[in-house]
Coordinates of C-alpha atoms in Angstrom, one line a residue:
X13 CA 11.8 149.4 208.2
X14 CA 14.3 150.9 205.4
X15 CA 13.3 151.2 202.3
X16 CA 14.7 149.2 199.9
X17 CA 16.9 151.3 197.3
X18 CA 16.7 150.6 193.4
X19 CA 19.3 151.6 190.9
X20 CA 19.4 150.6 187.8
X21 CA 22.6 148.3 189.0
X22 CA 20.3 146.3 190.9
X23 CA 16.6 146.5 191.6
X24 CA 16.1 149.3 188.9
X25 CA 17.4 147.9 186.1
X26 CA 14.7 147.3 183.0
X27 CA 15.6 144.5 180.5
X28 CA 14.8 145.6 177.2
X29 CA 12.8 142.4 175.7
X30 CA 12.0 144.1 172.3
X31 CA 11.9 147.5 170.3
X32 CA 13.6 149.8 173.3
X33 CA 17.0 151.2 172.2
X34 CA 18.3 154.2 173.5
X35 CA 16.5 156.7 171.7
X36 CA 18.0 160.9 172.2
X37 CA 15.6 163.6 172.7
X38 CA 16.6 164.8 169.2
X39 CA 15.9 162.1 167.2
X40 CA 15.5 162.9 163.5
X41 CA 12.3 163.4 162.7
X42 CA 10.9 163.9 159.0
X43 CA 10.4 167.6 158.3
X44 CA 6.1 167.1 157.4
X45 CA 6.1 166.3 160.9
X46 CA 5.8 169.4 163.3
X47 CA 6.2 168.1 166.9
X48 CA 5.7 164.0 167.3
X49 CA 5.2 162.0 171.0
X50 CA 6.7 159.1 172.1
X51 CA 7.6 157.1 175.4
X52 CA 11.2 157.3 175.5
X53 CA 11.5 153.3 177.4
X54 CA 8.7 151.5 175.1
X55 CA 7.9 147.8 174.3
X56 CA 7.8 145.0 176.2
X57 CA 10.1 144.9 179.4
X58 CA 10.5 143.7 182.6
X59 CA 11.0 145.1 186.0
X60 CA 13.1 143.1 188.8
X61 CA 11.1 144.1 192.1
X62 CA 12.0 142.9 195.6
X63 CA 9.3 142.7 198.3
X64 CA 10.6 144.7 201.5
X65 CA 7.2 146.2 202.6
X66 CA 7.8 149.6 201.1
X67 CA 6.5 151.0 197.9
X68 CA 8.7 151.3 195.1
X69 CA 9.3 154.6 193.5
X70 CA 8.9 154.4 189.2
X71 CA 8.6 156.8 186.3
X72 CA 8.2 157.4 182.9
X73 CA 9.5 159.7 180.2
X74 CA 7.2 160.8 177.6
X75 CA 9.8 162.6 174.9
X76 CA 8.6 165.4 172.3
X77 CA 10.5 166.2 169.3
X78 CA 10.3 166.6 165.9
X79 CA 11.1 169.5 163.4
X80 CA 9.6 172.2 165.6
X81 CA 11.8 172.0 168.6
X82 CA 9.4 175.2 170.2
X83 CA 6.0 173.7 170.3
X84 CA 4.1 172.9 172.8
X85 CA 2.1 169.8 172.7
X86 CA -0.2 167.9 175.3
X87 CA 0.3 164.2 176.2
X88 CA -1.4 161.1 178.6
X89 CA -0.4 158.5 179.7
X90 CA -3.2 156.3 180.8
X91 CA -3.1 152.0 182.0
X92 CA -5.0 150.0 179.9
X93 CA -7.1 147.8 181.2
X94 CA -7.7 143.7 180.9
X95 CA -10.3 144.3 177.8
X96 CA -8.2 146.3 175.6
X97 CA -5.1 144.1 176.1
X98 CA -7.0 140.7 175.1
X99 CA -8.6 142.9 172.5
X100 CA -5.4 144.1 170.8
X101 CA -3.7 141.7 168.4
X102 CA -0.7 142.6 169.0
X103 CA -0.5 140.8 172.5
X104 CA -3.2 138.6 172.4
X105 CA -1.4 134.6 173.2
X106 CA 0.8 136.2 175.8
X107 CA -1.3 135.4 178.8
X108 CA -1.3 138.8 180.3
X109 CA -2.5 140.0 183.3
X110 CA -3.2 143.7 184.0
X111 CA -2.6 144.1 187.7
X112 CA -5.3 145.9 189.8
X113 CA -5.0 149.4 190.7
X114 CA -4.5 148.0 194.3
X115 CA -0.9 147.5 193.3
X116 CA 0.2 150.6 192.4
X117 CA -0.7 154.8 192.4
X118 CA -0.9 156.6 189.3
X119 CA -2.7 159.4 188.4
X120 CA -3.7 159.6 185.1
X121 CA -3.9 163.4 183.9
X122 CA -3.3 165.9 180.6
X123 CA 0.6 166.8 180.9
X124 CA 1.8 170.4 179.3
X125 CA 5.3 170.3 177.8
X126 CA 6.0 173.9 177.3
X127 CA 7.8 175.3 174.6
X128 CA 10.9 174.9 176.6
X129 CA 10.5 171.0 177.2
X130 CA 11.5 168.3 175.3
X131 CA 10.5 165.8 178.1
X132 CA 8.1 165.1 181.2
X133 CA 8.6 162.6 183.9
X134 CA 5.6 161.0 184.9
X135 CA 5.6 159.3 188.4
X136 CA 4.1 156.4 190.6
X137 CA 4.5 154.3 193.5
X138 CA 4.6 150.3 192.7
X139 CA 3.7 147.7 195.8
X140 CA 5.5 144.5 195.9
X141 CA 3.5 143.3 198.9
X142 CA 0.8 144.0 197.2
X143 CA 1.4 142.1 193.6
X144 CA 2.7 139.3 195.4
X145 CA -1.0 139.0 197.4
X146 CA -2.8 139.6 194.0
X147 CA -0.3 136.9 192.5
X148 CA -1.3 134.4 194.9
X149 CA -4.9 134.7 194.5
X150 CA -5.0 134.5 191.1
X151 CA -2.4 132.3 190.0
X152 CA -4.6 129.4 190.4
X153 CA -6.7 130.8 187.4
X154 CA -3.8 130.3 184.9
X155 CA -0.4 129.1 186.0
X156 CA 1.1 131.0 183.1
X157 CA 0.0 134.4 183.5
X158 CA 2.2 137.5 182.9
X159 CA 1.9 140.3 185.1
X160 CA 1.3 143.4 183.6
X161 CA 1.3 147.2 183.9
X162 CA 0.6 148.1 180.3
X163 CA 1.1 151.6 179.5
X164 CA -0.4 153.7 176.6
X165 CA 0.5 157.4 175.2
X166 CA -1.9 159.2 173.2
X167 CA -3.2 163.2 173.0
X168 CA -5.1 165.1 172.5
X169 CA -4.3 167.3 169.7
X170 CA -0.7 166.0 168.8
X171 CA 1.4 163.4 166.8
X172 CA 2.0 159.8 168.5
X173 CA 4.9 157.5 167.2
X174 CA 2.8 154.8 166.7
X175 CA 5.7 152.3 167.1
X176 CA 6.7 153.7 170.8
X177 CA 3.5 154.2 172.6
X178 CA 2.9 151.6 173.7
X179 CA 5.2 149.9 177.0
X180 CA 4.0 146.8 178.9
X181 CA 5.6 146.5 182.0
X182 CA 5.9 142.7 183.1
X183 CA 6.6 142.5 186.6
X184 CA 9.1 139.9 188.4
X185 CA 8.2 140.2 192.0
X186 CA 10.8 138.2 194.7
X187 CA 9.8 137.9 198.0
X188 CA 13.0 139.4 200.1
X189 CA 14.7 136.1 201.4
X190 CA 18.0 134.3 202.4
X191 CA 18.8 131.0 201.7
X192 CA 21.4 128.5 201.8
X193 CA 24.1 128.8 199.1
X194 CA 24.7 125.2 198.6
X195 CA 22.5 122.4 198.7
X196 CA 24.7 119.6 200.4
X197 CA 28.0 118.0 201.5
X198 CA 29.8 115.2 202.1
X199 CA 32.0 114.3 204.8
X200 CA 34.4 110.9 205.6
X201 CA 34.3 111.3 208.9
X202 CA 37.3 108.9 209.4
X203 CA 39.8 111.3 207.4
X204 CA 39.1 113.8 210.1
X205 CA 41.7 114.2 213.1
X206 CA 40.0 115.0 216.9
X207 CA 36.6 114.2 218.6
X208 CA 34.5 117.0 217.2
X209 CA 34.3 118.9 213.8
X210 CA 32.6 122.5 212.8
X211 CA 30.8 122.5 209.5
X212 CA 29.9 125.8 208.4
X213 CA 27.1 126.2 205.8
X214 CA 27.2 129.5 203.7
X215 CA 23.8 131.8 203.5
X216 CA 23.0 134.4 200.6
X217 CA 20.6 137.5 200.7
X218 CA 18.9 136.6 197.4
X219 CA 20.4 138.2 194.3
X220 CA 19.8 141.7 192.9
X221 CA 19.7 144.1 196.4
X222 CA 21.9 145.2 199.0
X223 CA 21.4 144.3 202.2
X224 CA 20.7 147.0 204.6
X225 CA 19.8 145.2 208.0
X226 CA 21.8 143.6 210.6
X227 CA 20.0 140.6 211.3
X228 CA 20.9 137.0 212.8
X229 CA 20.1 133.9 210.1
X230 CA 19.5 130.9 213.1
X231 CA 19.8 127.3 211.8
X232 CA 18.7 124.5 213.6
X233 CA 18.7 119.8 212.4
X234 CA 15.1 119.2 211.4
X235 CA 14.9 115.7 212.9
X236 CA 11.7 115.1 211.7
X237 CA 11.0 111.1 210.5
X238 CA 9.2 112.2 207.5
X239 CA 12.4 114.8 206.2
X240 CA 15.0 111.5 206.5
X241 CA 12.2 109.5 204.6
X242 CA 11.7 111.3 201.9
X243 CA 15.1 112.5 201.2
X244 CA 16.2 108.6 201.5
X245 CA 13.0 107.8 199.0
X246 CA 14.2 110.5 196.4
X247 CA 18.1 109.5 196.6
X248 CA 17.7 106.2 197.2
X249 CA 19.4 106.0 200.3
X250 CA 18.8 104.4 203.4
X251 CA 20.7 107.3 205.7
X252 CA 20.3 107.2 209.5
X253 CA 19.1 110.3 210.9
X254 CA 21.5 112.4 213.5
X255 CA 21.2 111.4 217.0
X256 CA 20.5 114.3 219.7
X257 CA 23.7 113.0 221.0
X258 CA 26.0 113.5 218.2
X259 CA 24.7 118.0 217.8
X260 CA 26.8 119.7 220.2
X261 CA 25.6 123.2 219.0
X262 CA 24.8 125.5 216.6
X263 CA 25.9 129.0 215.7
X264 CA 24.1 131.1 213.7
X265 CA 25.3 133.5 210.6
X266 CA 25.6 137.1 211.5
X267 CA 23.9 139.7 208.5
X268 CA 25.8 142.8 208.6
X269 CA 24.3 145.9 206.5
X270 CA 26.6 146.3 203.5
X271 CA 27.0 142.5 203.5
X272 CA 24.7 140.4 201.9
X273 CA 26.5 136.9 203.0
X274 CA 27.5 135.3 205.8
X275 CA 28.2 131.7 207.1
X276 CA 26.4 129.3 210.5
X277 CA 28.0 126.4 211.8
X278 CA 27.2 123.3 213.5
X279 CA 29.1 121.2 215.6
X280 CA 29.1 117.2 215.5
X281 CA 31.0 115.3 218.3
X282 CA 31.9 111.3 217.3
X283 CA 30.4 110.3 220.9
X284 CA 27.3 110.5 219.4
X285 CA 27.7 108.3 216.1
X286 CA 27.5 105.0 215.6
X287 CA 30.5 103.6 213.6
X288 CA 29.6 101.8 210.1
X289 CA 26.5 103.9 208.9
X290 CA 25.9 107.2 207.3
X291 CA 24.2 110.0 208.9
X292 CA 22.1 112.7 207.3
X293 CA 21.9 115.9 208.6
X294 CA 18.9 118.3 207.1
X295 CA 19.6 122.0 208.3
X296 CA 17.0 124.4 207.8
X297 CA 16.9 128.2 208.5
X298 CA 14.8 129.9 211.5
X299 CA 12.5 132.5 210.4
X300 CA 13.8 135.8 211.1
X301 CA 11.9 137.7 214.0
X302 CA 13.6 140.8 214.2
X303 CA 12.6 141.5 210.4
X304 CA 9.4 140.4 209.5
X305 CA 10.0 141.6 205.7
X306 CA 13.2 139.7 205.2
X307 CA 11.8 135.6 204.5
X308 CA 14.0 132.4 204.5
X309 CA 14.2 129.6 201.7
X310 CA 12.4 126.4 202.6
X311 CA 14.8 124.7 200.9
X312 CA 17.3 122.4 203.6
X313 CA 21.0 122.0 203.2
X314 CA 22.1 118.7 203.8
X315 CA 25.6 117.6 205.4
X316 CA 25.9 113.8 204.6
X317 CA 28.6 112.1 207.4
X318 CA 29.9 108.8 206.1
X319 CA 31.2 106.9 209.2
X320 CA 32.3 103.4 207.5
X321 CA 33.9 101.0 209.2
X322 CA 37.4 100.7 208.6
X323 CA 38.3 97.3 207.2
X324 CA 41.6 96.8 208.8
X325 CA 41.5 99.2 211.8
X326 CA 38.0 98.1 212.5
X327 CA 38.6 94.3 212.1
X328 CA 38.1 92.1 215.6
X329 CA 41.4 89.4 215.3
X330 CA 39.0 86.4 216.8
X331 CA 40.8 83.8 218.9
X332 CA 39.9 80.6 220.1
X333 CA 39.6 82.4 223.5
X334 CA 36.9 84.7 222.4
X335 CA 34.9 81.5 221.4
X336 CA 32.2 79.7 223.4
X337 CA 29.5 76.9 222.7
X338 CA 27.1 77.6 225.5
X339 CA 24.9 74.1 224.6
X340 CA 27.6 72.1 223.3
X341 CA 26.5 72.0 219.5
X342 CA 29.6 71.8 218.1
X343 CA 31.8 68.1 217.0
X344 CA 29.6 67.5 213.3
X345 CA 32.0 66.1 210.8
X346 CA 34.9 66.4 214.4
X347 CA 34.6 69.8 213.6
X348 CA 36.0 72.8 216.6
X349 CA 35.1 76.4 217.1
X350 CA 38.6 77.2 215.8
X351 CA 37.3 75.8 212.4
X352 CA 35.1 78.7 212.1
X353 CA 38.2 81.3 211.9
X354 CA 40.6 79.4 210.4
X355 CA 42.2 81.2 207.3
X356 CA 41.8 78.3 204.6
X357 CA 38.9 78.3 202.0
X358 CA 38.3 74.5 202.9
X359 CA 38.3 74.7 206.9
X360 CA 34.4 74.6 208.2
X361 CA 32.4 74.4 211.2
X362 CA 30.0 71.5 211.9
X363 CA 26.8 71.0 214.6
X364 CA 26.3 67.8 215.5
X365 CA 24.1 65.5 213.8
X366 CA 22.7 62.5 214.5
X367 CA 20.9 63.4 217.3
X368 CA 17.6 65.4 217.4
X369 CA 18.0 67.2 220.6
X370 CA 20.7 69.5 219.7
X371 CA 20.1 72.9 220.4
X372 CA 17.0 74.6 221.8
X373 CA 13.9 76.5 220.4
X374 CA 15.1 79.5 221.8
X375 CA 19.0 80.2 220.9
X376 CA 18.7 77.5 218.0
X377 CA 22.2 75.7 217.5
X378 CA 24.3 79.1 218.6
X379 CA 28.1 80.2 219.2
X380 CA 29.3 83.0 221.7
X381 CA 31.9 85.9 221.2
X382 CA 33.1 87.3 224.2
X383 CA 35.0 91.0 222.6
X384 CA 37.9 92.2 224.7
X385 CA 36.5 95.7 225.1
X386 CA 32.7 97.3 224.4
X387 CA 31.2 98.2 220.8
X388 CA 28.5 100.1 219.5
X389 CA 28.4 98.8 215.9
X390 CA 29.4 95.6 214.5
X391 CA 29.3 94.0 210.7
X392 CA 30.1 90.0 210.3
X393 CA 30.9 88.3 207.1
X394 CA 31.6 84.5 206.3
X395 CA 32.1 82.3 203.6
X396 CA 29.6 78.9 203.1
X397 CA 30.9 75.5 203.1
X398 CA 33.4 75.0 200.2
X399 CA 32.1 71.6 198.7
X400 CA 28.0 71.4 199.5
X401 CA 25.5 73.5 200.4
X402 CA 22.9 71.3 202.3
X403 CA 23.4 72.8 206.0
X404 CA 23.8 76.8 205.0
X405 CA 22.3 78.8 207.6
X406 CA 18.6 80.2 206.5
X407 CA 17.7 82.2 210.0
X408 CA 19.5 83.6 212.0
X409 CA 19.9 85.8 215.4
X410 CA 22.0 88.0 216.7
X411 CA 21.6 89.0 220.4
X412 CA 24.3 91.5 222.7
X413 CA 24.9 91.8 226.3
X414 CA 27.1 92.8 229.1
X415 CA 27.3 89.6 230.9
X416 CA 25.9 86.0 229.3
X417 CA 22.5 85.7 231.3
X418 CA 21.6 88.7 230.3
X419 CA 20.7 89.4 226.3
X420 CA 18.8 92.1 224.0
X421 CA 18.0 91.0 220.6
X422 CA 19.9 92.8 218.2
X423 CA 19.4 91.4 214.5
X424 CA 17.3 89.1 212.8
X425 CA 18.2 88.0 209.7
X426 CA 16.6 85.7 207.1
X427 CA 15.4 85.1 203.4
X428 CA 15.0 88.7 202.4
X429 CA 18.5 89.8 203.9
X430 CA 19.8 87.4 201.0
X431 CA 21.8 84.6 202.7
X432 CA 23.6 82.7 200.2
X433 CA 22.0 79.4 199.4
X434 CA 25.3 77.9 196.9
X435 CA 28.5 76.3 198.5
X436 CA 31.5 78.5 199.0
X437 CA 29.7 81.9 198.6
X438 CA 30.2 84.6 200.9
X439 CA 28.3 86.7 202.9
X440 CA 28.3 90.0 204.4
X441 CA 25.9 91.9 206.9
X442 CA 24.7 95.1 207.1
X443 CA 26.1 96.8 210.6
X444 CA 24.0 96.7 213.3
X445 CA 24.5 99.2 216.2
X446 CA 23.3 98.3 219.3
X447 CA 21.0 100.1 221.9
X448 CA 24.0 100.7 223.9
X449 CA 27.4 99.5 224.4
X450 CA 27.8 95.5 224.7
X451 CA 30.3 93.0 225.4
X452 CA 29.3 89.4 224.2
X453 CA 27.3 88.4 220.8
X454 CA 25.7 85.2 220.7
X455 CA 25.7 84.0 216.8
X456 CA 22.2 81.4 216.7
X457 CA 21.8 79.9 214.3
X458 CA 17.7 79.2 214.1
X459 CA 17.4 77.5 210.8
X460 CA 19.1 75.8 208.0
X461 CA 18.5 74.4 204.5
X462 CA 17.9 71.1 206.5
X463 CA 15.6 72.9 208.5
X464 CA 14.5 74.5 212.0
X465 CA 18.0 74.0 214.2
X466 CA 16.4 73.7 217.8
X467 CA 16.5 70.6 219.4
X468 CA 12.9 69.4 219.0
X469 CA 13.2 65.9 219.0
X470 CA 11.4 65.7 215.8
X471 CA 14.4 66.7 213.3
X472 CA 17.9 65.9 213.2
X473 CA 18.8 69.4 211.3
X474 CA 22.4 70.7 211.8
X475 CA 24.3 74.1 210.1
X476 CA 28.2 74.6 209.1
X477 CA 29.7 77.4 207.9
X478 CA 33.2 78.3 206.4
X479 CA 35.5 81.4 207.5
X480 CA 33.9 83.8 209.8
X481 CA 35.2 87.3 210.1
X482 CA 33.7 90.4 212.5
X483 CA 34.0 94.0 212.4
X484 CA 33.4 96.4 215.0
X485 CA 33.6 99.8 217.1
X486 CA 32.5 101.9 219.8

């Protein structure tokens, strides 16, 4: 593993949070004073850390000075422990928590500046991995705890600036990670030309280090029911999740050392979609193998496809041809088939009525479509009857086939669907997609406001409806 490098560009760098301007070595001192100690970075600061594995190299300066430049003088730097921070006023209400000396090495001893020194370096080796463990098992104890190495300067036998021996270290601790630089996107799939599109998601190193490694960041479509549920519940959405059909691969984002981005693709082919519905598409990153330090984000990137149906292109021009009554329902009112696609807001179609036989209790009082080549998808819309409302269809089913003795329920749709219930209102469906391709719809009507459309004998219940327009693809 390499170690991880801080500078003070990056992983290094202290933010000063109070009381820690650059002080020199020479600071003016008042004459009474012979020699004086203080900690040259002091306060209350905070160090960036970034979990690699490897210890982290840190140090302090303890500075002397004062109006006898050729003294010697004795100093210590010791860590103070959880008592004496909740103890001392000055920090008591800031919810900080002195690390174990698990998480670090220090030595705490007597240092000599010389006569020849104006400053010692004092050394230790910080662990990451280790803080983040202690983190973990602890932050269940106080979700607002500050993590702390609190440093304290005294001696022996000499002068201590009061004012800059204390420094409390507060420690930001990142697990090394990638993630994905965006959170989602949104595609018309109808503006784009060809059978298959590449959409590439971007992925980041997190911020503050420079990656080292070359490593491979693999993606892959978390399919899983309860990911398209929840993100539907939380956008309100009602998304369809992508098929296994419609992924034709995916290639992953290459990490070079020196580059701390990169970029993974997927590829979607239109064979696999479903005109008329949106399709979510949750990427998530693979863990890395080859790296066992370096972590991926949890968090998915989302590509949304919108696949609508295209009002003109998409519209089926119905012709009397295309029209079938496979019981012979039709004549109420000497109303056709052709009525029912007739442009004119007072042309309807009519059942029979009259007689109590009309129709049957499976296929209700229905109408066939026979399209002139295979779809997938289909929406309908039609317009009630313009001048009463007492025979608009309350149930209704939609069933598919290949050939007309043959047919797969594909719809049902009723009172919670929201059929209109008024004259001259229209109506529009959802689109349905079918298990696979078909070639003939059968329209059955099962119910109206008169009642239960299927021939029993016991009711003379008819439907009629105005305009009736279909939309569909493959």
């Amino acid at each position: 593993m390499k170690k991880l490098t801080y500078s003070f560009l990056f992983l290094g760098t202290i933010i000063a949070l109070g009381g820690c301007k650059e002080d020199s070595y020479e600071d003016l001192i008042p004459e009474q004073y012979d020699k004086i100690l203080y900690l040259k970075n002091y306060g209350q600061q905070t160090l960036e850390l970034f979990d690699d594995g490897s210890p982290v190299d840190y140090s302090l300066t303890v500075v002397k000075t004062g109006s006898n430049p050729a003294a010697t003088a004795q100093a210590q730097v010791k860590i103070m422990s959880q008592t004496e921070i909740d103890k001392d006023a000055r920090y008591q209400g800031n919810n900080y928590k002195v690390i174990s000396s698990d998480c670090y090495t220090y030595k705490t001893e007597i240092l000599d500046l010389t006569s020849s020194e104006t400053y010692k370096q004092i050394k230790m080796k910080i662990s990451p991995t280790k803080i983040l463990e202690e983190i973990n098992a602890t932050k269940g104890e106080n979700p607002n705890y500050v993590y702390t190495i609190p440093f304290r300067l005294s001696s022996p036998n000499d002068q201590v600036n009061e004012e800059k021996k204390d420094l409390i270290l507060k420690l930001n601790v990142t697990k090394l990670s990638i993630y994905f630089k965006k959170g989602s996107q949104t595609v018309d799939l109808n503006t784009l030309p060809g059978d298959e599109w590449a959409f590439e998601t971007g992925i980041a190193m997190v911020s503050g280090v420079q990656n080292t490694w070359d490593f491979i960041a693999n993606i892959e479509v978390d399919q899983r029911q309860e990911v398209l549920e929840e993100y539907n519940t939380s956008n309100n959405t009602s998304y369809l999740m992508i098929p296994d059909g419609a992924i034709a691969d995916t290639n992953a984002g290459v990490f070079e050392a020196g580059n701390n981005e990169t970029a993974a693709t997927i590829r979607i082919q239109r064979s696999g979609l479903a005109k008329g519905y949106t399709y979510l598409v949750p990427l998530k990153l693979k863990p890395i193998t080859d790296i066992e330090t370096i972590t991926v984000s949890d968090k998915m990137y989302y590509i949304i496809l919108e696949y609508p149906l295209d009002p003109e292109d998409d519209k089926i021009a119905l012709r009397v041809d295309m029209l079938s009554d496979p019981f012979n329902c039709g004549g109420g009112d000497g109303k056709k088939l052709e009525d029912l696609i007739k442009d004119d807001p007072q042309a309807y179609y009519h059942t029979q009525y009259g007689s109590k036989t009309i129709g049957n209790k499976e296929w209700g009082q229905p109408f066939d479509i026979t399209f002139d080549s295979p779809l997938k998808s289909i929406q309908f819309k039609y317009r009630t009857r313009h001048d009463n409302n007492n025979c608009v269809p309350k149930l209704i089913k939609l069933y598919v086939g290949n050939d007309k003795n043959n047919w797969a329920l594909l719809a049902t749709i009723g009172e919670s669907d929201n059929l209109p219930t008024d004259a001259a209102k229209i109506y529009t469906s959802k689109v349905f997609i079918g298990e696979e391709e078909f070639k003939y719809l059968r329209f059955s009507v099962m119910e109206s406001a008169q009642g239960a459309t299927i021939g029993d004998g016991k009711n003379d219940c008819t439907w009629a409806m105005g305009q009736f327009e279909i939309w569909g693809s493959n």
